[in-house]
Coordinates of C-alpha atoms in Angstrom, one line a residue:
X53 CA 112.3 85.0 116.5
X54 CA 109.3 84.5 118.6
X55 CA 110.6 86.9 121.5
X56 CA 109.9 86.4 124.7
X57 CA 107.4 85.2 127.0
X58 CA 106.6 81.4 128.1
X59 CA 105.7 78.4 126.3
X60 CA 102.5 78.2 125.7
X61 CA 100.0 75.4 125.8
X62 CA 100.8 72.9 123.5
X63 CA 97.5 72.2 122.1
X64 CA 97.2 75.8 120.9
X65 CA 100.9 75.7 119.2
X66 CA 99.5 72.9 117.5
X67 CA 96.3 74.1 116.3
X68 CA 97.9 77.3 115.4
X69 CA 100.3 75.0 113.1
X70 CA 97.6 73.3 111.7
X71 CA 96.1 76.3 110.7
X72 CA 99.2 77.1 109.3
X73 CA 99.2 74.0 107.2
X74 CA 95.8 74.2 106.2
X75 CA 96.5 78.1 104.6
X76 CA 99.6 75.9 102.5
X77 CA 97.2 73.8 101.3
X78 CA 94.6 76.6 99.6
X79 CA 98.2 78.2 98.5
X80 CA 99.0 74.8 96.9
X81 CA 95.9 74.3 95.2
X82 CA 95.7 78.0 94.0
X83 CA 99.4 76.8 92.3
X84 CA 97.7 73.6 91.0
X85 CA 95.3 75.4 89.4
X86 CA 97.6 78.1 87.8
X87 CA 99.2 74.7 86.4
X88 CA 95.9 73.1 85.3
X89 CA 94.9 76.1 83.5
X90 CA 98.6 75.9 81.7
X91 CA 98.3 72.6 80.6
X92 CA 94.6 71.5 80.1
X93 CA 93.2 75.5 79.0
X94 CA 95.2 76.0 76.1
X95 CA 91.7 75.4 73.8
X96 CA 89.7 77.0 76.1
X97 CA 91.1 80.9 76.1
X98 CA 93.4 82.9 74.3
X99 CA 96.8 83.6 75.5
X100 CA 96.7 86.7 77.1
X101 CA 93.4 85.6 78.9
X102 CA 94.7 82.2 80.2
X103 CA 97.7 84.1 81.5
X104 CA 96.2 87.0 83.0
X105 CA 93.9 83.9 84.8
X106 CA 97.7 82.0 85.5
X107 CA 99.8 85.1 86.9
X108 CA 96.4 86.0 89.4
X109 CA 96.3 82.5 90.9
X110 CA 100.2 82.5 91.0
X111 CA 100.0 86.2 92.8
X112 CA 97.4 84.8 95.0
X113 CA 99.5 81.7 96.0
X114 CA 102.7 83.2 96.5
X115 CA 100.1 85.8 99.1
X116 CA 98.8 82.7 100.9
X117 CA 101.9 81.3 101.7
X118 CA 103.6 84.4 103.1
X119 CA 100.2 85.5 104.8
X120 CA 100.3 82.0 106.4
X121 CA 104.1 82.3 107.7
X122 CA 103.3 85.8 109.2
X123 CA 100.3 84.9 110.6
X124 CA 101.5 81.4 112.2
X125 CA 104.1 83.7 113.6
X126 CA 102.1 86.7 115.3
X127 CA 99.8 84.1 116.9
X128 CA 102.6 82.1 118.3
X129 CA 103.7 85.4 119.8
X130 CA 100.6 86.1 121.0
X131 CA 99.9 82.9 122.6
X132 CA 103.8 83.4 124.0
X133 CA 102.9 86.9 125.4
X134 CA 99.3 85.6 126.4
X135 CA 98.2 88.4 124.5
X136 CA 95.0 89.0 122.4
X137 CA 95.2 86.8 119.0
X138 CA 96.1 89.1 115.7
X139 CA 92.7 89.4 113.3
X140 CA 93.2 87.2 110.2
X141 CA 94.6 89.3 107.1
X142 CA 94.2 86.7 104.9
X143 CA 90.6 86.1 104.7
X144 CA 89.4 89.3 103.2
X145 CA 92.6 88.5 100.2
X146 CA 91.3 85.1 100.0
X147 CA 87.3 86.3 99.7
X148 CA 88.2 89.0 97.2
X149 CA 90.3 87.0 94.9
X150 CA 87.6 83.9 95.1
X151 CA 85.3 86.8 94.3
X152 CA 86.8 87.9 91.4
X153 CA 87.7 84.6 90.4
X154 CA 84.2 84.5 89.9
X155 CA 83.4 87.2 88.1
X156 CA 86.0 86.4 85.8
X157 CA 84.6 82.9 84.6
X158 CA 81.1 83.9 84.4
X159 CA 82.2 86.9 82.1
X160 CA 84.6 84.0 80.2
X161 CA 81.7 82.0 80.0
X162 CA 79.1 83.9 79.3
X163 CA 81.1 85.5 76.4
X164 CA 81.5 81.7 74.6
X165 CA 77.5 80.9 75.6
X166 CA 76.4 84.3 74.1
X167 CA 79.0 84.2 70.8
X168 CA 81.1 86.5 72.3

């Protein structure tokens, strides 16, 4: 699985699994929030927009975590291989979703503030 090469130092396997952990995290909280909106929103939006918002943070989740598996992997090859570490594919997902996150709830909310 992580092919070949030699065992890298361990204070760099660790990092790179915190790191790892620390990607589960956002994906858990993007899930707690697709929750949150299920249970507390109801009042709040209509149906179809509370689940458009639910499915995108679900979507987003579910890319987190497998972002955060492939990435923990290619750097533990890299550091294996004492190769050059991969860029980061999850940050651009991450700031465009947060993005349009954003853009999402000031259009929500400026709809209900202007009697929309």
């Amino acid at each position: 699985m992580l092919g070949q090469g030699k065992a890298p130092d361990p204070r760099f396997t660790l990092a790179n699994e915190r790191t790892f952990l620390a990607w589960i995290r956002t994906a858990l909280a993007l899930l707690g929030g697709a929750i949150a909106i299920e249970t507390f929103a109801a009042h709040a939006w209509d149906t179809s927009g509370r689940l458009a918002m639910e499915l995108a943070l679900l979507a987003t989740s579910l890319l987190v975590s497998l972002g955060a598996g492939w990435r923990w992997l290619a750097v533990e090859r890299a550091l294996r291989r004492e190769a050059p570490l991969p860029l980061p594919r999850l940050v651009p997902l991450l700031s465009v979703a947060c993005g349009l996150a954003c853009v999402a709830l000031v259009g929500v909310l400026w709809a209900r503030w202007h009697g929309g």
